[in-house]
Structure formats: C-alpha cells, structure tokens
Backbone as numpy.savetxt, mean C-alpha at the origin, in Angstrom:
# Nx Ny Nz CAx CAy CAz Cx Cy Cz
-18.89 -24.21 10.71 -19.75 -23.03 10.71 -18.86 -21.80 10.71
-18.97 -20.97 9.69 -18.10 -19.82 9.52 -18.92 -18.56 9.37
-19.39 -17.97 10.48 -20.18 -16.77 10.37 -19.36 -15.62 9.84
-19.98 -14.84 9.01 -19.29 -13.68 8.43 -19.31 -12.53 9.41
-18.16 -11.98 9.81 -18.15 -10.88 10.76 -18.77 -9.65 10.16
-19.41 -8.87 11.01 -20.03 -7.64 10.55 -18.98 -6.63 10.18
-19.26 -5.86 9.16 -18.32 -4.83 8.70 -18.42 -3.61 9.60
-17.31 -3.15 10.22 -17.37 -2.01 11.10 -17.72 -0.75 10.36
-18.39 0.15 11.06 -18.78 1.43 10.46 -17.53 2.28 10.26
-17.46 2.99 9.16 -16.28 3.84 8.91 -16.20 4.98 9.90
-14.99 5.26 10.37 -14.77 6.35 11.30 -14.41 7.61 10.54
-14.30 8.72 11.29 -13.91 9.98 10.66 -12.52 9.86 10.05
-11.63 9.13 10.73 -10.27 8.93 10.21 -10.30 8.15 8.90
-11.15 7.11 8.85 -11.26 6.31 7.63 -11.75 7.16 6.46
-12.77 8.00 6.73 -13.31 8.86 5.67 -12.26 9.85 5.19
-11.52 10.45 6.16 -10.47 11.40 5.79 -9.37 10.72 4.96
-9.00 9.49 5.36 -7.97 8.77 4.61 -8.45 8.44 3.20
-9.73 8.06 3.09 -10.29 7.76 1.77 -10.28 8.98 0.87
-10.65 10.14 1.42 -10.64 11.37 0.63 -9.23 11.75 0.21
-8.27 11.55 1.13 -6.87 11.87 0.79 -6.37 10.97 -0.34
-6.72 9.67 -0.28 -6.30 8.75 -1.35 -6.88 9.16 -2.69
-8.16 9.51 -2.68 -8.78 9.92 -3.95 -8.18 11.22 -4.47
-7.83 12.11 -3.56 -7.25 13.38 -3.98 -5.91 13.17 -4.66
-5.06 12.32 -4.08 -3.75 12.07 -4.68 -3.90 11.46 -6.07
-4.83 10.54 -6.21 -5.06 9.93 -7.52 -5.57 10.96 -8.52
-6.50 11.82 -8.06 -7.05 12.85 -8.94 -5.96 13.83 -9.38
-5.07 14.19 -8.45 -3.98 15.12 -8.80 -3.07 14.49 -9.86
-2.73 13.21 -9.68 -1.85 12.54 -10.65 -2.50 12.49 -12.03
-3.78 12.13 -12.07 -4.48 12.05 -13.36 -4.58 13.44 -14.00
-4.89 14.44 -13.18 -5.01 15.81 -13.69 -3.68 16.30 -14.24
-2.58 15.96 -13.56 -1.25 16.38 -14.03 -0.92 15.74 -15.37
-1.28 14.47 -15.54 -1.03 13.80 -16.82 -1.79 14.49 -17.95
-3.08 14.76 -17.69 -3.89 15.43 -18.71 -3.32 16.82 -19.03
-2.91 17.55 -17.99 -2.37 18.89 -18.20 -1.10 18.86 -19.04
-0.23 17.89 -18.79 1.02 17.79 -19.55 0.73 17.45 -21.02
-0.19 16.52 -21.24 -0.53 16.14 -22.61 -1.13 17.32 -23.38
-2.07 18.03 -22.75 -2.69 19.18 -23.41 -1.65 20.27 -23.66
-0.77 20.49 -22.70 0.30 21.49 -22.88 1.16 21.16 -24.10
1.57 19.91 -24.22 2.43 19.53 -25.34 1.69 19.66 -26.68
0.40 19.34 -26.69 -0.37 19.49 -27.92 -0.48 20.95 -28.33
-0.75 21.81 -27.35 -0.87 23.24 -27.66 0.47 23.85 -28.05
1.53 23.38 -27.41 2.84 23.97 -27.63 3.46 23.55 -28.96
3.29 22.27 -29.31 3.96 21.77 -30.51 2.99 21.37 -31.61
1.70 21.62 -31.40 0.74 21.25 -32.43 0.96 21.97 -33.74
1.47 23.20 -33.69 1.70 23.96 -34.90 2.76 23.36 -35.80
3.60 22.46 -35.28 4.63 21.82 -36.10 4.00 20.88 -37.13
2.83 20.33 -36.81 2.16 19.42 -37.74 0.98 20.07 -38.46
0.39 21.07 -37.80 -0.78 21.72 -38.39 -0.69 23.21 -38.08
-0.60 24.03 -39.12 -0.44 25.47 -38.93 -1.61 26.09 -38.19
-2.77 25.45 -38.28 -3.95 25.99 -37.60 -3.79 25.98 -36.09
-2.86 25.12 -35.60 -2.64 25.04 -34.15 -1.66 26.10 -33.65
-1.01 26.81 -34.54 0.03 27.75 -34.12 -0.46 28.80 -33.13
-1.63 29.43 -33.33 -2.08 30.42 -32.34 -2.32 29.84 -30.95
-2.57 28.53 -30.89 -2.86 27.91 -29.60 -1.64 27.85 -28.70
-0.44 28.01 -29.28 0.78 27.93 -28.47 0.81 29.00 -27.38
0.12 30.11 -27.61 0.09 31.18 -26.61 -0.62 30.75 -25.33
-1.44 29.71 -25.43 -2.19 29.24 -24.27 -1.64 27.91 -23.72
-0.44 27.55 -24.16 0.10 26.24 -23.80 0.32 26.07 -22.31
0.61 27.17 -21.61 0.89 27.06 -20.18 -0.36 27.03 -19.31
-1.50 27.32 -19.88 -2.71 27.37 -19.07 -3.03 26.03 -18.39
-2.91 24.90 -19.09 -3.14 23.62 -18.39 -2.17 23.41 -17.23
-0.93 23.89 -17.38 0.04 23.74 -16.31 -0.31 24.63 -15.12
-0.86 25.83 -15.41 -1.33 26.68 -14.32 -2.42 25.96 -13.52
-3.32 25.30 -14.25 -4.40 24.57 -13.59 -3.85 23.43 -12.74
-2.82 22.75 -13.25 -2.20 21.66 -12.49 -1.56 22.18 -11.22
-0.93 23.34 -11.31 -0.35 23.96 -10.11 -1.43 24.31 -9.10
-2.53 24.89 -9.59 -3.59 25.30 -8.67 -4.26 24.10 -8.02
-4.49 23.05 -8.82 -5.22 21.88 -8.32 -4.34 20.94 -7.52
-3.09 20.76 -7.96 -2.23 19.79 -7.31 -1.03 20.37 -6.59
-0.41 21.38 -7.18 0.81 21.91 -6.59 0.60 22.58 -5.25
-0.45 23.40 -5.15 -0.70 24.12 -3.90 -0.95 23.17 -2.73
-1.84 22.16 -2.86 -2.05 21.24 -1.73 -0.79 20.46 -1.36
-0.04 20.01 -2.37 1.17 19.24 -2.07 2.21 20.09 -1.35
2.41 21.30 -1.82 3.39 22.19 -1.17 2.94 22.54 0.24
1.64 22.73 0.43 1.14 23.04 1.78 1.43 21.88 2.73
1.22 20.64 2.27 1.52 19.48 3.12 3.01 19.42 3.45
3.84 19.69 2.46 5.28 19.66 2.70 5.72 20.76 3.67
5.07 21.92 3.61 5.37 22.98 4.57 5.00 22.55 5.99
3.88 21.86 6.13 3.49 21.36 7.45 4.53 20.37 7.98
5.05 19.51 7.09 6.11 18.59 7.50 7.36 19.36 7.92
7.65 20.43 7.19 8.84 21.22 7.50 8.71 21.87 8.87
7.53 22.38 9.19 7.30 22.99 10.50 7.41 21.95 11.61
7.09 20.69 11.30 7.22 19.61 12.29 8.62 19.01 12.28
9.53 19.62 11.53 10.92 19.15 11.41 10.99 17.73 10.85
10.13 17.43 9.90 10.14 16.14 9.22 10.76 16.33 7.84
12.04 16.07 7.75 12.77 16.27 6.49 12.76 14.95 5.72
11.69 14.68 5.00 11.56 13.44 4.27 12.17 13.51 2.88
12.07 12.38 2.18 12.64 12.29 0.84 11.86 13.12 -0.17
10.66 13.57 0.19 9.84 14.34 -0.75 9.98 15.85 -0.58
10.82 16.30 0.36 10.97 17.73 0.58 11.59 18.42 -0.63
12.55 17.75 -1.26 13.17 18.32 -2.46 12.15 18.51 -3.57
11.15 17.64 -3.61 10.10 17.79 -4.62 9.35 19.09 -4.41
9.05 19.41 -3.15 8.36 20.66 -2.86 9.20 21.87 -3.23
10.50 21.81 -2.94 11.39 22.91 -3.32 11.42 23.07 -4.83
11.45 21.95 -5.55 11.47 22.00 -7.01 10.19 22.62 -7.56
9.05 22.26 -6.97 7.76 22.80 -7.45 7.72 24.31 -7.29
8.12 24.79 -6.11 8.09 26.24 -5.85 9.10 26.97 -6.74
10.31 26.42 -6.85 11.34 27.07 -7.67 10.93 27.13 -9.13
10.34 26.05 -9.63 9.88 26.04 -11.03 8.81 27.09 -11.27
7.95 27.30 -10.28 6.91 28.33 -10.42 7.54 29.72 -10.46
8.50 29.98 -9.59 9.14 31.29 -9.54 9.93 31.59 -10.81
10.51 30.55 -11.40 11.32 30.74 -12.60 10.52 30.51 -13.88
9.21 30.30 -13.73 8.30 30.12 -14.87 8.64 28.88 -15.70
9.20 27.88 -15.05 9.45 26.59 -15.70 8.31 25.65 -15.29
7.14 25.91 -15.85 5.93 25.25 -15.37 5.89 23.76 -15.73
6.45 23.39 -16.86 6.43 21.98 -17.26 7.25 21.13 -16.29
8.43 21.62 -15.93 9.27 20.88 -14.98 8.56 20.73 -13.64
7.92 21.81 -13.18 7.19 21.74 -11.92 6.03 20.77 -11.97
5.31 20.75 -13.10 4.17 19.84 -13.22 4.63 18.39 -13.27
5.77 18.13 -13.89 6.31 16.77 -13.89 6.64 16.31 -12.48
7.19 17.20 -11.67 7.48 16.84 -10.28 6.18 16.61 -9.51
5.16 17.42 -9.77 3.85 17.21 -9.14 3.32 15.83 -9.49
3.47 15.44 -10.76 3.01 14.12 -11.19 3.75 13.02 -10.46
5.06 13.13 -10.36 5.85 12.10 -9.69 5.49 12.00 -8.21
5.33 13.15 -7.56 5.03 13.16 -6.13 3.65 12.60 -5.85
2.65 13.08 -6.57 1.28 12.59 -6.35 1.13 11.15 -6.82
1.82 10.79 -7.91 1.75 9.42 -8.39 2.34 8.44 -7.39
3.46 8.82 -6.76 4.03 7.96 -5.74 3.11 7.79 -4.55
2.48 8.89 -4.12 1.54 8.80 -3.00 0.34 7.95 -3.38
-0.16 8.10 -4.60 -1.32 7.31 -5.03 -0.99 5.82 -5.07
0.20 5.48 -5.56 0.60 4.08 -5.60 0.77 3.51 -4.20
1.35 4.32 -3.29 1.52 3.84 -1.92 0.16 3.63 -1.25
-0.79 4.54 -1.50 -2.13 4.37 -0.95 -2.80 3.12 -1.51
-2.57 2.86 -2.80 -3.12 1.65 -3.40 -2.54 0.40 -2.75
-1.23 0.44 -2.44 -0.60 -0.70 -1.78 -1.20 -0.93 -0.41
-1.47 0.15 0.33 -2.08 0.02 1.66 -3.48 -0.56 1.55
-4.25 -0.10 0.55 -5.59 -0.64 0.36 -5.54 -2.12 0.00
-4.56 -2.52 -0.79 -4.42 -3.93 -1.15 -4.13 -4.77 0.08
-3.23 -4.27 0.94 -2.93 -4.99 2.18 -4.16 -5.08 3.07
-4.96 -4.01 3.12 -6.17 -4.02 3.94 -7.18 -5.03 3.42
-7.33 -5.11 2.10 -8.29 -6.06 1.54 -7.85 -7.50 1.80
-6.54 -7.76 1.72 -6.04 -9.10 2.03 -6.30 -9.44 3.49
-6.05 -8.49 4.38 -6.27 -8.72 5.80 -7.75 -8.98 6.08
-8.63 -8.24 5.41 -10.07 -8.44 5.60 -10.49 -9.81 5.11
-9.91 -10.24 3.97 -10.23 -11.57 3.46 -9.75 -12.66 4.40
-8.58 -12.47 4.99 -8.08 -13.44 5.97 -8.99 -13.53 7.18
-9.44 -12.38 7.67 -10.31 -12.36 8.85 -11.64 -13.05 8.57
-12.17 -12.91 7.36 -13.45 -13.52 7.03 -13.35 -15.04 6.97
-12.18 -15.57 6.63 -12.02 -17.02 6.49 -11.89 -17.73 7.83
-11.50 -17.02 8.86 -11.25 -17.66 10.15 -12.56 -17.92 10.88
-12.83 -19.17 11.32 -14.06 -19.44 12.06 -14.04 -18.81 13.44
-15.22 -18.53 13.97 -15.31 -17.95 15.31 -15.60 -19.00 16.37
-15.95 -20.22 15.96 -16.24 -21.29 16.91 -15.49 -22.54 16.50
-15.34 -23.46 17.44 -14.76 -24.78 17.20 -15.67 -25.82 17.82
-15.64 -27.03 17.28 -16.49 -28.11 17.78 -15.63 -29.01 18.67
-15.76 -28.85 19.98 -14.92 -29.60 20.93 -15.67 -30.81 21.45
-14.93 -31.92 21.55 -15.54 -33.16 22.05 -15.80 -33.05 23.55
-17.03 -33.42 23.92 -17.43 -33.47 25.34 -18.15 -34.79 25.56
-17.40 -35.83 25.87 -17.99 -37.15 26.01 -18.32 -37.73 24.64
-19.60 -38.02 24.44 -20.04 -38.61 23.17 -20.53 -37.55 22.19
-20.45 -36.29 22.55 -20.95 -35.25 21.66 -19.88 -34.18 21.46
-20.16 -33.29 20.52 -19.28 -32.16 20.26 -20.04 -30.87 20.51
-19.46 -30.00 21.33 -20.08 -28.72 21.66 -19.37 -27.59 20.93
-20.14 -26.61 20.49 -19.57 -25.41 19.88 -19.07 -24.47 20.96
-17.80 -24.10 20.87 -17.20 -23.18 21.84 -16.51 -22.06 21.08
-16.35 -20.88 21.72 -15.59 -19.80 21.08 -14.16 -20.25 20.80
-13.60 -19.72 19.74 -12.27 -20.14 19.32 -11.21 -19.88 20.38
-11.37 -18.79 21.14 -10.35 -18.46 22.14 -10.43 -19.36 23.37
-11.42 -20.26 23.44 -11.53 -21.19 24.57 -10.91 -22.55 24.26
-10.41 -22.72 23.07 -9.76 -23.98 22.71 -8.43 -24.09 23.45
-8.22 -25.23 24.11 -6.98 -25.46 24.85 -6.15 -26.52 24.14
-4.85 -26.51 24.40 -3.97 -27.52 23.82 -4.39 -28.89 24.33
-4.53 -29.84 23.43 -4.96 -31.19 23.78 -6.44 -31.44 23.57
-7.22 -30.39 23.34 -8.65 -30.58 23.07 -8.85 -31.36 21.78
-9.88 -32.22 21.80 -10.25 -32.98 20.60 -11.34 -32.21 19.87
-11.09 -31.88 18.63 -12.00 -31.04 17.85 -12.47 -31.78 16.61
-13.66 -31.41 16.15 -14.21 -31.96 14.92 -14.19 -30.88 13.84
-13.60 -31.22 12.70 -13.59 -30.31 11.55 -14.53 -30.90 10.51
-15.65 -30.24 10.28 -16.68 -30.73 9.37 -16.26 -30.53 7.92
-16.92 -31.24 6.98 -16.60 -31.04 5.56 -16.78 -29.58 5.13
-15.86 -29.11 4.32 -15.86 -27.75 3.76 -15.74 -26.67 4.84
-15.26 -27.04 6.01 -15.10 -26.09 7.10 -13.63 -25.69 7.21
-13.38 -24.50 7.70 -12.02 -24.02 7.91 -11.48 -24.56 9.22
-10.28 -25.11 9.17 -9.66 -25.66 10.38 -9.39 -24.54 11.38
-9.85 -24.67 12.64 -9.75 -23.55 13.58 -8.37 -23.34 14.18
-7.60 -24.43 14.41 -6.29 -24.32 15.04 -5.33 -25.31 14.39
-4.04 -25.12 14.66 -3.06 -26.11 14.23 -3.22 -27.37 15.09
-3.12 -28.53 14.45 -3.31 -29.76 15.21 -2.85 -30.98 14.46
-3.20 -32.15 15.02 -2.85 -33.44 14.45 -4.11 -34.26 14.26
-4.21 -34.93 13.12 -5.40 -35.74 12.83 -5.40 -36.98 13.71
-6.53 -37.22 14.38 -6.71 -38.42 15.20 -7.54 -39.47 14.47
-8.53 -39.04 13.71 -9.40 -39.98 13.01 -9.95 -39.32 11.76
-10.16 -40.15 10.73 -10.74 -39.67 9.49 -9.70 -39.52 8.39
-10.20 -39.53 7.15 -9.35 -39.34 5.98 -10.00 -38.28 5.09
-9.23 -37.30 4.69 -9.77 -36.23 3.86 -8.62 -35.53 3.15
-8.96 -34.48 2.44 -7.96 -33.61 1.83 -8.25 -32.18 2.30
-7.20 -31.36 2.31 -7.35 -29.97 2.74 -6.71 -29.04 1.72
-7.36 -27.91 1.55 -6.84 -26.85 0.67 -6.04 -25.87 1.52
-4.71 -25.91 1.37 -3.82 -25.04 2.14 -3.23 -23.93 1.27
-3.81 -23.72 0.10 -3.23 -22.76 -0.85 -3.19 -21.35 -0.29
-4.18 -21.00 0.54 -4.22 -19.65 1.11 -3.07 -19.42 2.08
-2.49 -20.51 2.60 -1.43 -20.40 3.60 -0.05 -20.63 2.99
0.05 -21.61 2.09 1.35 -22.01 1.57 1.58 -21.59 0.13
0.49 -21.26 -0.59 0.62 -20.93 -2.00 0.63 -22.14 -2.90
0.67 -23.35 -2.33 0.65 -24.57 -3.14 -0.75 -24.80 -3.68
-0.91 -25.05 -4.98 -2.25 -25.20 -5.56 -2.85 -26.59 -5.39
-2.13 -27.51 -4.72 -2.58 -28.89 -4.63 -3.32 -29.13 -3.32
-4.30 -30.05 -3.37 -4.98 -30.48 -2.16 -4.08 -31.45 -1.40
-3.98 -31.26 -0.10 -3.10 -32.07 0.73 -3.90 -33.17 1.41
-3.45 -34.41 1.25 -4.13 -35.55 1.86 -3.88 -35.56 3.36
-4.94 -35.85 4.12 -4.84 -35.89 5.58 -5.35 -37.24 6.09
-4.53 -37.87 6.91 -4.85 -39.15 7.53 -4.41 -39.09 8.98
-4.78 -40.08 9.81 -4.35 -40.06 11.21 -2.84 -39.88 11.34
-2.43 -38.93 12.17 -1.03 -38.60 12.35 -0.56 -37.42 11.53
-1.34 -36.99 10.55 -0.95 -35.86 9.71 -1.18 -34.55 10.45
-0.40 -33.55 10.08 -0.53 -32.21 10.67 -1.52 -31.38 9.86
-2.37 -30.65 10.56 -3.31 -29.74 9.89 -3.01 -28.32 10.35
-3.26 -27.38 9.46 -2.97 -25.97 9.72 -4.26 -25.19 9.87
-4.26 -24.28 10.81 -5.41 -23.39 10.93 -5.54 -22.55 9.67
-6.77 -22.37 9.21 -7.01 -21.63 7.99 -7.14 -22.49 6.76
-6.73 -23.77 6.85 -6.90 -24.70 5.73 -8.36 -25.12 5.64
-8.85 -25.32 4.43 -10.25 -25.68 4.21 -10.35 -27.19 4.01
-11.20 -27.82 4.82 -11.37 -29.27 4.76 -12.12 -29.67 3.49
-11.93 -30.93 3.11 -12.57 -31.46 1.91 -13.93 -32.06 2.19
-14.18 -33.26 1.64 -15.51 -33.86 1.67 -15.79 -34.65 2.93
-14.78 -34.98 3.73 -14.97 -35.84 4.90 -14.60 -35.11 6.17
-15.28 -35.49 7.26 -14.98 -34.88 8.56 -13.68 -35.44 9.12
-12.98 -34.62 9.88 -11.74 -35.02 10.53 -11.84 -34.74 12.03
-11.30 -35.66 12.81 -11.16 -35.42 14.25 -9.70 -35.11 14.51
-9.43 -33.97 15.13 -8.05 -33.53 15.34 -7.80 -33.21 16.81
-6.53 -33.21 17.17 -6.11 -32.77 18.51 -5.45 -31.41 18.36
-5.87 -30.45 19.16 -5.30 -29.10 19.09 -3.89 -29.12 19.64
-2.92 -28.72 18.83 -1.53 -28.66 19.26 -1.09 -27.26 19.66
-1.87 -26.26 19.26 -1.56 -24.87 19.61 -2.84 -24.13 19.93
-2.67 -23.07 20.71 -3.80 -22.18 20.94 -4.11 -21.42 19.65
-5.34 -20.93 19.57 -5.74 -20.20 18.37 -4.85 -18.98 18.15
-4.46 -18.31 19.23 -3.65 -17.10 19.12 -2.23 -17.40 18.65
-1.79 -18.68 18.82 -0.44 -19.07 18.42 -0.42 -19.86 17.12
-1.55 -20.00 16.48 -1.64 -20.82 15.28 -1.00 -20.11 14.08
-0.79 -20.89 13.02 -0.18 -20.35 11.81 -1.00 -19.19 11.24
-2.30 -19.38 11.22 -3.19 -18.37 10.64 -3.13 -17.07 11.43
-3.14 -17.18 12.77 -3.09 -15.99 13.61 -1.78 -15.24 13.41
-0.69 -15.97 13.24 0.61 -15.31 13.05 0.66 -14.58 11.70
0.04 -15.17 10.68 -0.01 -14.50 9.37 -0.79 -13.20 9.49
-1.93 -13.25 10.18 -2.74 -12.05 10.35 -2.01 -11.00 11.18
-1.23 -11.45 12.17 -0.47 -10.51 12.98 0.58 -9.78 12.14
1.27 -10.52 11.29 2.26 -9.90 10.41 1.60 -8.91 9.46
0.42 -9.28 8.93 -0.29 -8.39 8.02 -0.70 -7.11 8.72
-1.19 -7.23 9.96 -1.59 -6.03 10.71 -0.39 -5.12 10.96
0.73 -5.72 11.35 1.92 -4.91 11.63 2.41 -4.21 10.37
2.39 -4.90 9.23 2.84 -4.29 7.99 1.90 -3.18 7.55
0.61 -3.30 7.91 -0.35 -2.27 7.53 -0.18 -1.02 8.40
0.16 -1.22 9.68 0.24 -0.10 10.61 1.55 0.66 10.49
2.62 -0.01 10.06 3.93 0.61 9.99 4.22 1.05 8.56
4.93 2.15 8.43 5.35 2.61 7.11 6.37 1.62 6.54
6.41 1.45 5.23 7.39 0.56 4.62 8.81 0.90 5.07
9.60 -0.14 5.27 10.96 0.06 5.76 11.77 0.94 4.81
11.62 0.70 3.50 12.37 1.50 2.53 11.94 2.96 2.56
10.64 3.19 2.78 10.15 4.57 2.87 10.75 5.25 4.09
10.78 4.55 5.23 11.37 5.15 6.44 12.86 5.42 6.22
13.54 4.48 5.55 14.96 4.68 5.27 15.16 5.88 4.35
14.28 6.02 3.35 14.36 7.16 2.46 14.18 8.47 3.18
13.24 8.51 4.13 13.02 9.73 4.91 14.22 10.04 5.80
14.84 9.00 6.36 16.01 9.22 7.20 17.18 9.78 6.38
17.37 9.21 5.20 18.44 9.71 4.33 18.11 11.12 3.83
16.80 11.40 3.68 16.40 12.72 3.20 16.81 13.82 4.15
16.88 13.53 5.44 17.28 14.53 6.42 18.72 14.99 6.18
19.54 14.11 5.60 20.94 14.45 5.30 21.08 14.90 3.84
20.38 14.20 2.98 20.52 14.42 1.54 19.95 15.78 1.11
18.84 16.19 1.70 18.18 17.44 1.28 19.07 18.67 1.49
19.63 18.90 2.70 20.50 20.08 2.86 21.71 20.06 1.93
22.26 18.87 1.68 23.41 18.79 0.78 23.01 19.18 -0.64
21.85 18.68 -1.10 21.39 19.02 -2.45 21.10 20.50 -2.58
20.48 21.09 -1.55 20.19 22.53 -1.59 21.49 23.33 -1.64
22.49 22.91 -0.86 23.77 23.61 -0.85 24.44 23.54 -2.22
24.37 22.38 -2.86 24.96 22.24 -4.20 24.21 23.12 -5.20
22.88 23.16 -5.07 22.10 24.00 -5.97 22.42 25.48 -5.81
22.57 25.92 -4.56 22.92 27.32 -4.31 24.31 27.62 -4.88
25.24 26.68 -4.70 26.59 26.88 -5.23 26.57 26.98 -6.75
25.74 26.15 -7.41 25.63 26.22 -8.87 25.03 27.54 -9.31
24.07 28.03 -8.54 23.45 29.33 -8.86 24.47 30.46 -8.75
25.24 30.45 -7.65 26.22 31.52 -7.42 27.33 31.46 -8.47
27.78 30.24 -8.78 28.90 30.10 -9.72 28.51 30.52 -11.14
27.28 30.24 -11.53 26.85 30.54 -12.91 26.13 31.87 -13.02
25.59 32.35 -11.90 24.81 33.57 -11.94 23.43 33.37 -12.54
23.04 32.12 -12.75 21.74 31.81 -13.36 20.90 30.99 -12.37
19.78 31.52 -11.91 18.96 30.78 -10.95 18.40 29.49 -11.50
18.32 29.37 -12.83 17.80 28.14 -13.41 18.72 26.96 -13.10
20.00 27.25 -12.81 20.91 26.17 -12.43 20.50 25.56 -11.09
20.01 26.41 -10.20 19.51 25.91 -8.92 18.34 24.96 -9.15
17.42 25.36 -10.04 16.27 24.52 -10.36 16.72 23.19 -10.97
17.70 23.26 -11.85 18.19 22.03 -12.49 18.71 21.05 -11.46
19.47 21.56 -10.49 19.99 20.69 -9.44 18.86 20.12 -8.61
17.85 20.94 -8.28 16.74 20.48 -7.46 15.93 19.38 -8.16
15.68 19.58 -9.46 14.90 18.58 -10.20 15.68 17.28 -10.32
16.98 17.39 -10.62 17.80 16.19 -10.73 17.91 15.48 -9.39
18.01 16.25 -8.30 18.18 15.66 -6.98 16.89 15.11 -6.40
15.74 15.55 -6.93 14.46 15.04 -6.42 14.40 13.53 -6.62
14.17 12.76 -5.56 14.20 11.29 -5.67 12.92 10.74 -6.27
12.58 11.19 -7.48 11.35 10.71 -8.13 11.34 9.19 -8.32
12.45 8.57 -8.78 12.43 7.10 -8.90 12.16 6.41 -7.57
12.69 6.98 -6.47 12.44 6.39 -5.15 10.98 6.53 -4.76
10.38 7.70 -5.05 8.99 7.94 -4.71 8.07 6.99 -5.45
8.46 6.57 -6.66 7.65 5.66 -7.45 8.01 4.20 -7.17
9.31 3.92 -7.01 9.76 2.53 -6.93 9.29 1.84 -5.65
9.27 2.56 -4.53 8.89 1.93 -3.27 7.45 1.42 -3.31
6.47 2.26 -3.70 5.10 1.73 -3.77 4.95 0.58 -4.77
5.66 0.65 -5.90 5.58 -0.44 -6.87 6.13 -1.73 -6.27
7.22 -1.63 -5.50 7.77 -2.81 -4.84 6.79 -3.39 -3.83
6.09 -2.52 -3.11 5.10 -2.99 -2.13 3.98 -3.73 -2.82
3.46 -3.14 -3.92 2.37 -3.78 -4.65 2.81 -5.14 -5.18
4.04 -5.21 -5.71 4.54 -6.49 -6.21 4.66 -7.52 -5.11
5.11 -7.11 -3.93 5.24 -8.04 -2.80 3.89 -8.58 -2.38
2.88 -7.70 -2.32 1.54 -8.13 -1.94 0.99 -9.11 -2.96
1.23 -8.85 -4.25 0.73 -9.74 -5.30 1.38 -11.12 -5.20
2.69 -11.14 -4.94 3.38 -12.41 -4.80 2.93 -13.16 -3.57
2.64 -12.42 -2.47 2.17 -13.07 -1.25 0.80 -13.69 -1.45
C-alpha cells in the first residue's frame, strides 16, 4: 500500500523563487531576441538597400535589453557588493555598466545574456533536482506489514525495528533493507542502481528499500531501520545537494574575491597606459567568467540526467 503524500501548499518563498526563475529565463530570451534584431537592423542593408535606413535604430533593441535585463541584474550585483559578497559574477556587472557608459551596447547585452543564461540554467538544475526528490518521496511507502503471530499488521514505517519480519506484497515498494526469508519473486531495482534488469529474489537474498516487488509476495527480515536504509540515504544526499550551492559555484565565488580586484587593476592599468577607456572595457569583458557561469549549471544538469 503506497499512499500518495499530499502536495504542500506553496509558501511566499516558493512563489518568490518561482518568479525569480521565470524572470532570469525571460531576460535571457529577451536578450537573444534583442541581439538578433540589432544585427538585422545593423547589417540588413548589406543584403537589401531598403534596410539601410533601419541601421539608425539598430541600438534600440539593445536599449530595451538593458532596461529589461541589465538594470535588475546590476541592482542585484550592487546588493551583493554592499553585503561584501565578491562572487564570480561581479565582473559581469562591471562590464555591463562600463559598456553602457562607453556606448558599447552590444558587448553589454552579450554579458547580460551570459549572466542571465547561467542563472536560468542553474535554476533549471535546481528544479530538476527538486522533481527527482519529489519522485523519490512519492515512491517510498508510509507503512509496512509486520508479522504479529499468524497475521500481519500495518505499522508506520518509522516503527519498524531491526529483526522484524515483514511482508512485501506483489507490486509493492520494499519498505526497508532486509533479507528474504520466504518466497520467490523478482524486484525492479533500476531506480536505485540504474540496472534495467529485474533481480531474482529467493530465501537468503538481499532486498533494498525502494525496490518494487514483482508478481509474488516476499517475507523479509528487516536488517536496517528505515532511516538507515539505502533509499533514505539517497534521499538525504538529494536533500543536501538541493539545499547547498554547487561546490564549483562556491569555489568560483571564492576565487572571484581574489580574481575580481586583480582584473579591475589590470583594466585600469590598460586604460591609463593607452589613454582609451575602451581598453578597460575590453579587459572587463575578457575577464568576465562567462564560460564558468554557463559551464557549472550545464555540468549540474548533466549529472542529474546521468543519476
């Protein structure tokens, strides 16, 4: 018997997080559209003379991208700066502002795209982890059938003790790790091990919590508590990974505290040496860790897919 747990009501934090995720995605999509329209207006006259007058309006889509995406992103980065959080994305904010001041709107919009795209991908990775965790929670039974003399009583899963004799009915999820005492069946352990094959179970065989029983009932002895079972440990790891920021992201932020001042100093030196402020922008754009902002979320998504 596997009752489906009720879905908790969304909290204010959940709603705010959902809106933030949608905003980052919208900014990334808007930036892509703005860049495409800008390039069409700017270079359309090379293929069709009728497009030549439109070049005067080529920067308007980029202005819209700055208003819609650049301002919110820079505001968030300023809040981080006031909290003394020198992350890997601070250089992106400096690049966006510098590009605006120097009227290099295309470069600034590209940085907006990279920054918002990285955030959108990371949010997608978090949502994927949450959906996997929810699916795991739904598969776990809330009761176990414990032997009491000649009958089996339904008890809460947290009341199962080591050594209890339990009955696993056909097509039921095994509640705890244990050893088969009686019965012959097969179990689907693909959700736990990734193996696509059904595993044969006979007296003396080990069964894993979370495995789905086949056509025949099995009598098992509980070898572990529910909280110490394989399934519970998997869910614990999933919860921890969901609550903590990715290790690479934290490492990137730690390095950003050192890397950012060095990059700014090099940019200022290039500006002073050349007398051209655009050199400062060039250093900032090159130093912005756009590949890191994109690569980390992609790596997370790939890891979740493989898991």
